[in-house]
Structures are given as C-alpha cells and as structure tokens.
C-alpha cells in the first residue's frame, strides 16, 4: 500500500500522464499511468508537478521590515546598508523571529521549501544569528533553511568582524559568507576572500560570498574567489552571489575570467529583482541593467541559480516569496527568451538552486524525497508566464499547503463562462 499516488501529472522534463508513487516520504516509483492502492490518490489533471522551489540567496533576518525605521529614499544599495545599520539596534529576537516565521509561511504556500539565507554577523550580540538558528530548528520539518555567516559591515572593516563571524559558525551557522567589495580597499577585499576561504577549508564548510555587488567594472573579487577556491581545493563548494560588476566589465577580461571560474567550479547566484532595481542607480542614460552575464556563464557550463535576495526590507519593498516572479524577471533582464533559455530560468529556481545548496534527496527520481509543488500550468515555461498558482505543496509525502484553482468567471455574452489562463489541456 502506497501512502500517496499522484496521477496524470506533467513533469518538468515534458513527460505527460505520469504517476508518482510515494511511501514513507520517498518516491518509490515514477511511471506512466500507474494504478496502485494508496492511502491518498490525487488527480493532477495534467498540471505540472515539480520538485519544490529553492531560493539560493535570501536575507531572512531583514525580511518584512520594510519601513522600519524609515524607507530607502534613494533606492540604492548603499542607503539600504545604512538603513539596515539604523534598524539593527532596534531589533529584538522575538520580532525578528516573528517576521521570519511569517515569511516561512508565505514560502510554504508558494512551494518554496529550501532557502539559503545570509544572516548578518556584524553585531557582537549575534542576536540575528540566534534568532535564525531558532527559526531554522522550528521550520526544519517543512523548510530546509541553510544559514550563511554574512559580515554585512565587512569582515575586516568592522571591529571584531572575523571573530563575530567565527562565533556564528561555532553556534551552528552552515556556510561562510563575505562581502569583499564593501571592505575599505581592493586589497582588503582580496584579503577577506583569502581569509574566509581558508576558514571554510579548515572547517569543511561551503562558501557563499556577496561578491562584486557593484557597477564598478574594476571590482574583480570574483577573480580572487575563483583563485582561492582552486588553491584550497574547494572546487564546487564555493558560490559567488550577485557578481553584478561582471555586467560592466571589459569583454576581453571576462573572456579570461569565465574559464577561471569554470576551473574552480564556482557556482553563481544572480538576484534579478534586486539587481535590476539597485544597479545602475548612478547612471543617467543609457542605464545599465547590472545583472551578471547569466547566458554566458551557463554557456560555459557554470551552474547559475536565481535568488530572491530580499522581500519587503531596506533594499527591496516588494516580493512575496514567489520564485516564479524571480525567474520571470531573470528571463526578461537576461533576454533569455529561447525555449531552452526559458527552461533554464525555471531550473534556476529549482534544480540549479538545489545544486548551489548541495541539497540531498532533491528531485523527481526514485529514492528522492517526496517533496513537490503542483502548479496550475502545463509546463515550466507556462509556469513562469503565469507565475502559476500553487495548487498543492507536499514535503516528504505530507500535504503542507493548498491554493484553490484560479478560474475567472466571465459575464460576456456568447463567450465561455470560465476562463483559465493555461494553454489548452490535452487530458
Ligand atoms: Fe544578498
């Protein structure tokens, strides 16, 4: 007897009328038209069944704080960092946890079941670290929350920065972060990358740095990150987040840089919603988009994920935990409009992001966790087009969230009464 049998689903690889069988939280069979006894049988009606969404880059300690203590007037990254500095002394563990838990509720409803969140380690109290470690424990049954020790004020620039970061790791934070472009000088930035990569190598941890989140084409810390990654044998274990300066770099230099990144098996996270709003703010016209070179990195064989980065915080006033909105923006900003490229944008918020996080048991193969999202869409491209409704969300075979099918009721004479926005069903 199965615990759950989902029938008549379309899978992201295009297979239709597929059944997925679940026992004890794991996928035990994936086959066309499977009929078997199950505690619970769900007719997917030909809709898309995907592994859950994954956000490879987020700031859960700041989320839902929009307007506290004031809004970001200039809309720039630097005012956002200053504003976060004004908010930090006012934070309480209770309020921070409450906001983070509310965001996790939104995430579950949106089928977002794995999040890598940076957590600011600059404050010696490590209040945000303690709060997010408690949240991580609380949400563990339904969200994989991975934490990155992030020295927002600069690991060398802020007093005690490195010590505080190490203490955060001692407390159980998973990944070593950094922000080399925010250190005082280029050489301090490079030194911070070296120190932090050495720390990760010593402790056997992954690395994920905010790197070159700047429009300055000479912000080249990604080169040092690639170098230290290969020097220390961290291949495949380090991620460069943002890399927006690559947008503005000289093409010749990039033709040298990308092979170095490839050699280090560096992973990349781009944050389209936030990059398109924060970058190019010092430009008049033409205005740079500022997002890193996603199609070129993918063409070189580098794994690229998209992150949400911020939701309603000092840097970004919008968002709802919808990774399809992130993919939609990434597709537009990078002009990834071919069928294959649009599919890559879906991967960037699912499988590619899972790879950045080194998630285990992720996917739709036999033996993987039975964690899924059923989308009111026929395929991944349509899911992005519609930012599709999440009909059902399961974690390890347990139903976590449902949203009713969206159907508009028309009152137009001679026209159908019910309108969905999905393409014609074949089933
Ligand atoms: Fe970030």
Short mmCIF file of C-alpha atoms and ligand atoms in Angstrom, two decimals:
data_model
loop_
_atom_site.label_atom_id
_atom_site.label_comp_id
_atom_site.label_asym_id
_atom_site.label_seq_id
_atom_site.Cartn_x
_atom_site.Cartn_y
_atom_site.Cartn_z
CA UNK A 1 0.00 0.00 0.00
CA UNK A 2 1.32 3.42 -1.01
CA UNK A 3 0.99 6.49 1.16
CA UNK A 4 0.37 8.78 -1.80
CA UNK A 5 -0.17 8.33 -5.52
CA UNK A 6 -0.21 11.37 -7.78
CA UNK A 7 -1.63 10.52 -11.20
CA UNK A 8 -1.88 12.28 -14.53
CA UNK A 9 0.89 14.78 -13.88
CA UNK A 10 3.13 16.55 -16.37
CA UNK A 11 6.77 16.56 -15.28
CA UNK A 12 9.28 19.38 -15.90
CA UNK A 13 11.12 17.25 -18.49
CA UNK A 14 7.93 17.17 -20.60
CA UNK A 15 6.70 13.65 -19.80
CA UNK A 16 2.92 13.62 -19.60
CA UNK A 17 0.31 11.47 -17.86
CA UNK A 18 2.89 10.41 -15.31
CA UNK A 19 2.25 8.87 -11.92
CA UNK A 20 4.45 9.37 -8.89
CA UNK A 21 4.19 6.84 -6.08
CA UNK A 22 5.21 7.69 -2.51
CA UNK A 23 5.93 5.55 0.52
CA UNK A 24 7.41 6.71 3.84
CA UNK A 25 8.26 10.15 2.49
CA UNK A 26 10.23 8.91 -0.51
CA UNK A 27 9.46 8.49 -4.20
CA UNK A 28 9.23 4.75 -4.86
CA UNK A 29 8.11 4.79 -8.49
CA UNK A 30 7.71 7.21 -11.40
CA UNK A 31 5.84 5.68 -14.34
CA UNK A 32 3.21 6.44 -16.94
CA UNK A 33 -0.35 5.56 -15.96
CA UNK A 34 0.46 3.70 -12.75
CA UNK A 35 -2.52 2.18 -10.90
CA UNK A 36 -1.97 1.06 -7.31
CA UNK A 37 -3.67 1.15 -3.94
CA UNK A 38 -2.77 4.25 -1.91
CA UNK A 39 -3.94 6.00 1.25
CA UNK A 40 -4.36 9.12 -0.81
CA UNK A 41 -4.70 9.42 -4.60
CA UNK A 42 -4.51 12.80 -6.32
CA UNK A 43 -5.50 13.51 -9.92
CA UNK A 44 -3.08 16.20 -11.13
CA UNK A 45 -5.34 16.91 -14.13
CA UNK A 46 -2.37 17.18 -16.45
CA UNK A 47 -0.82 20.01 -14.47
CA UNK A 48 2.90 20.40 -13.83
CA UNK A 49 4.38 18.52 -10.89
CA UNK A 50 7.79 19.92 -10.00
CA UNK A 51 10.27 19.47 -7.19
CA UNK A 52 9.79 22.40 -4.80
CA UNK A 53 11.20 25.84 -5.43
CA UNK A 54 14.58 26.63 -3.94
CA UNK A 55 15.86 30.11 -3.09
CA UNK A 56 19.65 30.10 -3.17
CA UNK A 57 20.05 33.64 -1.81
CA UNK A 58 17.92 35.38 0.79
CA UNK A 59 18.13 37.65 3.85
CA UNK A 60 15.68 36.30 6.39
CA UNK A 61 16.95 38.50 9.22
CA UNK A 62 15.79 41.61 7.36
CA UNK A 63 12.64 40.32 5.71
CA UNK A 64 9.28 42.04 6.26
CA UNK A 65 10.95 45.00 7.98
CA UNK A 66 10.03 47.44 5.21
CA UNK A 67 9.55 50.95 6.59
CA UNK A 68 11.45 50.25 9.84
CA UNK A 69 12.60 52.76 10.91
CA UNK A 70 12.09 54.53 7.55
CA UNK A 71 12.04 53.71 3.84
CA UNK A 72 15.04 53.75 1.49
CA UNK A 73 14.63 57.11 -0.27
CA UNK A 74 17.36 56.83 -2.90
CA UNK A 75 16.68 53.15 -3.62
CA UNK A 76 20.42 52.43 -3.64
CA UNK A 77 22.34 49.51 -2.16
CA UNK A 78 24.44 51.85 -0.03
CA UNK A 79 21.40 53.58 1.52
CA UNK A 80 19.93 50.12 2.11
CA UNK A 81 23.05 49.06 4.02
CA UNK A 82 22.96 52.33 6.02
CA UNK A 83 19.26 51.82 6.76
CA UNK A 84 19.88 48.25 7.95
CA UNK A 85 22.52 49.75 10.27
CA UNK A 86 19.84 52.08 11.70
CA UNK A 87 17.43 49.21 12.18
CA UNK A 88 19.88 46.79 13.84
CA UNK A 89 19.95 48.47 17.28
CA UNK A 90 16.14 48.34 17.32
CA UNK A 91 15.87 44.63 16.54
CA UNK A 92 14.53 42.20 19.08
CA UNK A 93 14.86 38.45 18.81
CA UNK A 94 11.09 37.98 19.18
CA UNK A 95 10.16 40.44 16.42
CA UNK A 96 12.84 39.09 14.09
CA UNK A 97 11.67 35.51 14.61
CA UNK A 98 8.04 36.50 14.13
CA UNK A 99 8.82 38.16 10.79
CA UNK A 100 10.98 35.23 9.65
CA UNK A 101 8.30 32.70 10.59
CA UNK A 102 5.67 34.72 8.74
CA UNK A 103 7.91 34.69 5.69
CA UNK A 104 8.32 30.92 6.02
CA UNK A 105 4.52 30.60 5.97
CA UNK A 106 4.47 32.55 2.71
CA UNK A 107 7.27 30.39 1.36
CA UNK A 108 5.43 27.14 2.08
CA UNK A 109 2.28 28.49 0.42
CA UNK A 110 4.39 29.31 -2.64
CA UNK A 111 6.01 25.87 -2.76
CA UNK A 112 9.38 27.28 -1.66
CA UNK A 113 10.79 24.59 0.63
CA UNK A 114 14.53 25.27 0.68
CA UNK A 115 16.13 28.64 1.41
CA UNK A 116 19.75 29.69 1.81
CA UNK A 117 19.64 32.78 3.98
CA UNK A 118 22.53 35.03 4.78
CA UNK A 119 22.48 36.23 8.38
CA UNK A 120 24.34 39.36 9.48
CA UNK A 121 27.13 38.50 11.90
CA UNK A 122 28.47 42.07 12.33
CA UNK A 123 26.70 42.80 15.61
CA UNK A 124 28.65 41.27 18.52
CA UNK A 125 25.39 40.26 20.22
CA UNK A 126 24.74 37.84 17.32
CA UNK A 127 21.05 38.44 18.01
CA UNK A 128 20.05 37.77 14.41
CA UNK A 129 22.13 34.58 14.35
CA UNK A 130 20.45 33.23 17.49
CA UNK A 131 17.02 34.16 16.13
CA UNK A 132 17.54 32.48 12.75
CA UNK A 133 19.10 29.37 14.31
CA UNK A 134 15.91 29.07 16.39
CA UNK A 135 13.78 29.62 13.27
CA UNK A 136 15.82 27.03 11.37
CA UNK A 137 15.07 24.48 14.09
CA UNK A 138 11.39 25.37 14.21
CA UNK A 139 10.80 25.18 10.44
CA UNK A 140 13.01 22.11 9.88
CA UNK A 141 10.02 19.77 9.41
CA UNK A 142 8.90 21.76 6.36
CA UNK A 143 11.70 24.07 5.14
CA UNK A 144 15.40 23.36 4.64
CA UNK A 145 16.85 26.61 5.94
CA UNK A 146 20.60 26.90 5.37
CA UNK A 147 22.36 29.84 7.01
CA UNK A 148 25.37 31.79 5.75
CA UNK A 149 27.52 33.82 8.16
CA UNK A 150 27.40 37.19 6.44
CA UNK A 151 29.59 40.05 7.71
CA UNK A 152 27.40 42.83 6.28
CA UNK A 153 29.67 45.61 7.58
CA UNK A 154 32.84 43.97 6.22
CA UNK A 155 34.79 41.23 7.98
CA UNK A 156 37.89 43.43 8.10
CA UNK A 157 36.18 46.83 8.01
CA UNK A 158 34.08 46.31 11.15
CA UNK A 159 35.68 45.87 14.60
CA UNK A 160 35.69 42.22 15.62
CA UNK A 161 34.22 41.22 12.27
CA UNK A 162 36.17 37.99 11.85
CA UNK A 163 35.71 36.95 15.49
CA UNK A 164 31.96 37.51 15.32
CA UNK A 165 31.73 35.50 12.11
CA UNK A 166 33.68 32.62 13.67
CA UNK A 167 31.42 32.68 16.73
CA UNK A 168 28.40 32.45 14.43
CA UNK A 169 29.91 29.37 12.79
CA UNK A 170 30.61 27.90 16.24
CA UNK A 171 26.93 28.33 17.05
CA UNK A 172 25.96 26.24 14.03
CA UNK A 173 25.71 28.58 11.04
CA UNK A 174 26.34 26.41 7.98
CA UNK A 175 28.19 28.43 5.32
CA UNK A 176 30.99 31.06 5.27
CA UNK A 177 29.93 34.37 3.71
CA UNK A 178 31.73 37.59 2.85
CA UNK A 179 31.39 41.00 1.21
CA UNK A 180 34.79 41.86 -0.32
CA UNK A 181 33.58 44.87 -2.34
CA UNK A 182 32.47 46.56 0.91
CA UNK A 183 35.89 46.30 2.58
CA UNK A 184 37.87 49.56 2.67
CA UNK A 185 40.25 48.82 -0.20
CA UNK A 186 40.57 46.41 -3.10
CA UNK A 187 43.47 44.74 -1.30
CA UNK A 188 41.45 44.35 1.91
CA UNK A 189 38.66 42.87 -0.19
CA UNK A 190 41.05 40.32 -1.68
CA UNK A 191 42.47 39.58 1.78
CA UNK A 192 38.96 39.00 3.15
CA UNK A 193 38.28 36.45 0.39
CA UNK A 194 41.54 34.65 1.22
CA UNK A 195 40.89 34.57 4.99
CA UNK A 196 37.30 33.44 4.62
CA UNK A 197 38.06 30.71 2.08
CA UNK A 198 40.84 29.42 4.35
CA UNK A 199 38.38 29.38 7.25
CA UNK A 200 35.89 27.38 5.16
CA UNK A 201 38.60 24.93 4.09
CA UNK A 202 39.73 24.43 7.71
CA UNK A 203 36.19 23.79 8.90
CA UNK A 204 35.00 21.80 5.88
CA UNK A 205 32.26 24.33 5.10
CA UNK A 206 30.76 25.74 1.92
CA UNK A 207 31.44 29.35 0.86
CA UNK A 208 28.93 31.87 -0.47
CA UNK A 209 30.07 35.46 -0.81
CA UNK A 210 28.29 38.60 -1.79
CA UNK A 211 30.83 39.40 -4.44
CA UNK A 212 31.24 42.50 -6.58
CA UNK A 213 27.71 43.77 -6.00
CA UNK A 214 28.75 46.93 -7.73
CA UNK A 215 28.61 48.65 -11.11
CA UNK A 216 32.37 49.21 -10.89
CA UNK A 217 33.93 47.19 -13.73
CA UNK A 218 37.18 47.05 -11.75
CA UNK A 219 35.54 45.28 -8.83
CA UNK A 220 37.19 41.93 -9.57
CA UNK A 221 36.96 39.99 -6.31
CA UNK A 222 35.37 37.11 -8.18
CA UNK A 223 38.82 36.51 -9.68
CA UNK A 224 40.27 36.11 -6.17
CA UNK A 225 37.32 33.91 -5.13
CA UNK A 226 37.97 31.62 -8.10
CA UNK A 227 41.69 31.58 -7.36
CA UNK A 228 41.30 30.78 -3.64
CA UNK A 229 38.67 28.15 -4.42
CA UNK A 230 41.01 26.19 -6.66
CA UNK A 231 44.08 26.84 -4.45
CA UNK A 232 42.32 25.40 -1.40
CA UNK A 233 40.64 22.50 -3.18
CA UNK A 234 37.15 23.94 -2.67
CA UNK A 235 36.05 23.23 -6.24
CA UNK A 236 32.25 23.03 -6.49
CA UNK A 237 31.88 24.23 -2.88
CA UNK A 238 32.06 28.00 -3.38
CA UNK A 239 29.42 30.38 -4.71
CA UNK A 240 29.71 33.92 -5.99
CA UNK A 241 26.49 35.80 -5.28
CA UNK A 242 25.42 38.83 -7.31
CA UNK A 243 28.61 39.34 -9.42
CA UNK A 244 26.94 42.42 -10.87
CA UNK A 245 30.22 44.11 -11.77
CA UNK A 246 30.62 41.43 -14.46
CA UNK A 247 27.83 43.25 -16.33
CA UNK A 248 30.09 46.30 -16.70
CA UNK A 249 33.45 44.57 -17.15
CA UNK A 250 35.55 44.76 -20.25
CA UNK A 251 34.71 41.86 -22.58
CA UNK A 252 38.32 40.85 -23.03
CA UNK A 253 38.82 40.50 -19.27
CA UNK A 254 35.61 38.45 -18.98
CA UNK A 255 36.92 36.08 -21.66
CA UNK A 256 39.78 35.31 -19.27
CA UNK A 257 37.66 35.34 -16.09
CA UNK A 258 34.92 32.86 -17.04
CA UNK A 259 37.39 29.99 -17.72
CA UNK A 260 38.96 30.69 -14.29
CA UNK A 261 35.52 30.46 -12.70
CA UNK A 262 34.91 27.24 -14.60
CA UNK A 263 38.24 25.81 -13.44
CA UNK A 264 37.21 26.49 -9.83
CA UNK A 265 33.72 25.07 -10.48
CA UNK A 266 32.42 28.25 -8.93
CA UNK A 267 28.66 28.39 -8.65
CA UNK A 268 26.80 31.63 -9.31
CA UNK A 269 23.67 33.16 -7.83
CA UNK A 270 22.13 36.12 -9.59
CA UNK A 271 19.32 38.08 -7.94
CA UNK A 272 17.29 39.58 -10.79
CA UNK A 273 14.60 41.50 -8.89
CA UNK A 274 17.10 43.24 -6.67
CA UNK A 275 19.91 43.66 -9.22
CA UNK A 276 17.60 45.37 -11.72
CA UNK A 277 16.38 47.81 -9.07
CA UNK A 278 19.65 48.54 -7.21
CA UNK A 279 22.22 48.54 -10.01
CA UNK A 280 22.81 51.35 -12.46
CA UNK A 281 21.49 53.89 -9.95
CA UNK A 282 24.42 56.22 -10.53
CA UNK A 283 23.87 56.14 -14.31
CA UNK A 284 21.94 58.71 -16.30
CA UNK A 285 21.15 57.25 -19.74
CA UNK A 286 21.79 54.71 -21.06
CA UNK A 287 21.26 52.91 -17.74
CA UNK A 288 22.99 49.61 -17.16
CA UNK A 289 20.86 46.64 -16.11
CA UNK A 290 23.62 45.46 -13.81
CA UNK A 291 22.71 41.78 -13.73
CA UNK A 292 25.61 39.39 -14.19
CA UNK A 293 26.20 37.62 -17.52
CA UNK A 294 23.85 34.69 -16.96
CA UNK A 295 23.60 33.24 -20.51
CA UNK A 296 27.36 33.44 -21.00
CA UNK A 297 28.06 31.74 -17.66
CA UNK A 298 25.56 28.99 -18.48
CA UNK A 299 27.08 28.54 -21.93
CA UNK A 300 30.46 28.00 -20.25
CA UNK A 301 28.96 25.21 -18.14
CA UNK A 302 28.77 27.16 -14.87
CA UNK A 303 25.81 26.43 -12.61
CA UNK A 304 23.67 29.57 -12.20
CA UNK A 305 20.74 29.95 -9.82
CA UNK A 306 18.41 32.88 -9.23
CA UNK A 307 17.75 34.17 -5.72
CA UNK A 308 15.04 36.40 -4.28
CA UNK A 309 17.57 38.22 -2.06
CA UNK A 310 15.06 40.49 -0.36
CA UNK A 311 11.37 40.72 0.39
CA UNK A 312 9.99 43.92 1.93
CA UNK A 313 13.20 45.09 3.59
CA UNK A 314 15.65 48.05 3.42
CA UNK A 315 16.78 47.01 -0.08
CA UNK A 316 13.55 45.94 -1.76
CA UNK A 317 10.00 46.93 -0.96
CA UNK A 318 8.14 44.23 -2.92
CA UNK A 319 8.08 40.43 -3.20
CA UNK A 320 6.10 37.58 -1.69
CA UNK A 321 8.37 34.53 -1.75
CA UNK A 322 7.32 33.72 -5.31
CA UNK A 323 10.35 32.20 -7.05
CA UNK A 324 8.46 32.24 -10.36
CA UNK A 325 8.40 36.04 -10.12
CA UNK A 326 12.19 35.88 -9.68
CA UNK A 327 12.55 33.59 -12.71
CA UNK A 328 10.22 35.84 -14.73
CA UNK A 329 12.37 38.89 -14.03
CA UNK A 330 15.61 36.98 -14.69
CA UNK A 331 14.29 35.81 -18.04
CA UNK A 332 13.46 39.36 -19.08
CA UNK A 333 16.58 41.10 -17.80
CA UNK A 334 18.92 38.50 -19.35
CA UNK A 335 16.79 38.31 -22.52
CA UNK A 336 16.63 34.54 -22.11
CA UNK A 337 13.70 34.09 -24.48
CA UNK A 338 14.52 30.93 -26.44
CA UNK A 339 12.60 27.83 -25.34
CA UNK A 340 15.78 26.32 -23.93
CA UNK A 341 16.75 29.52 -22.09
CA UNK A 342 13.28 29.92 -20.58
CA UNK A 343 13.58 26.36 -19.27
CA UNK A 344 16.96 27.28 -17.76
CA UNK A 345 15.21 30.11 -15.89
CA UNK A 346 12.86 27.53 -14.33
CA UNK A 347 15.85 25.38 -13.42
CA UNK A 348 17.48 28.45 -11.84
CA UNK A 349 14.79 28.45 -9.12
CA UNK A 350 14.58 24.66 -8.76
CA UNK A 351 17.34 22.18 -9.67
CA UNK A 352 20.22 24.64 -10.18
CA UNK A 353 19.47 26.34 -6.86
CA UNK A 354 19.32 22.92 -5.16
CA UNK A 355 22.79 22.28 -6.54
CA UNK A 356 24.10 25.55 -5.05
CA UNK A 357 22.74 24.50 -1.65
CA UNK A 358 24.12 20.94 -2.02
CA UNK A 359 20.63 19.64 -1.14
CA UNK A 360 20.33 15.91 -0.72
CA UNK A 361 17.30 13.91 -1.87
CA UNK A 362 16.09 16.67 -4.19
CA UNK A 363 14.41 15.74 -7.48
CA UNK A 364 11.79 13.54 -9.07
CA UNK A 365 13.76 10.31 -9.28
CA UNK A 366 13.06 7.15 -7.33
CA UNK A 367 14.69 7.45 -3.90
CA UNK A 368 14.35 11.25 -3.73
CA UNK A 369 12.26 12.95 -1.05
CA UNK A 370 8.58 13.09 -1.98
CA UNK A 371 8.55 16.89 -1.91
CA UNK A 372 6.62 18.53 -4.73
CA UNK A 373 4.67 21.51 -5.88
CA UNK A 374 1.70 21.05 -8.22
CA UNK A 375 1.37 24.13 -10.40
CA UNK A 376 -1.64 25.38 -12.32
CA UNK A 377 0.35 25.35 -15.54
CA UNK A 378 1.11 22.88 -18.29
CA UNK A 379 4.90 23.18 -18.40
CA UNK A 380 7.80 25.14 -16.85
CA UNK A 381 7.61 27.99 -19.37
CA UNK A 382 3.90 28.42 -18.74
CA UNK A 383 4.58 28.32 -15.01
CA UNK A 384 6.90 31.32 -15.44
CA UNK A 385 4.48 33.10 -17.81
CA UNK A 386 1.65 32.86 -15.28
CA UNK A 387 3.70 32.93 -12.07
CA UNK A 388 1.43 29.94 -11.71
CA UNK A 389 -0.85 29.21 -8.84
CA UNK A 390 0.45 26.56 -6.41
CA UNK A 391 -2.40 24.04 -6.21
CA UNK A 392 -0.71 21.68 -3.75
CA UNK A 393 2.59 21.56 -1.90
CA UNK A 394 3.99 18.40 -0.31
CA UNK A 395 7.03 17.84 1.87
CA UNK A 396 8.23 14.24 2.19
CA UNK A 397 4.76 12.98 1.24
CA UNK A 398 2.84 15.26 3.63
CA UNK A 399 0.48 17.86 2.22
CA UNK A 400 1.58 21.27 3.50
CA UNK A 401 -0.44 23.82 1.55
CA UNK A 402 -3.22 24.13 -1.00
CA UNK A 403 -4.50 27.02 -3.09
CA UNK A 404 -7.77 26.83 -4.97
CA UNK A 405 -7.60 26.73 -8.76
CA UNK A 406 -7.76 30.21 -10.21
CA UNK A 407 -10.69 30.48 -12.61
CA UNK A 408 -12.09 33.81 -13.73
CA UNK A 409 -15.84 33.98 -14.18
CA UNK A 410 -16.87 35.87 -17.30
CA UNK A 411 -20.15 37.67 -17.80
CA UNK A 412 -19.65 38.33 -21.52
CA UNK A 413 -22.48 37.26 -23.76
CA UNK A 414 -21.61 34.48 -26.18
CA UNK A 415 -18.26 33.77 -24.55
CA UNK A 416 -17.29 30.92 -22.21
CA UNK A 417 -18.24 31.47 -18.58
CA UNK A 418 -14.98 30.26 -17.08
CA UNK A 419 -11.51 31.37 -18.10
CA UNK A 420 -8.22 29.91 -17.01
CA UNK A 421 -5.01 31.28 -18.42
CA UNK A 422 -3.37 27.90 -19.03
CA UNK A 423 -2.90 26.56 -22.55
CA UNK A 424 -5.43 24.03 -23.85
CA UNK A 425 -5.44 20.83 -21.91
CA UNK A 426 -4.67 17.63 -23.70
CA UNK A 427 -6.01 15.37 -20.98
FE1 LIG B 1 22.18 39.49 -0.70
#
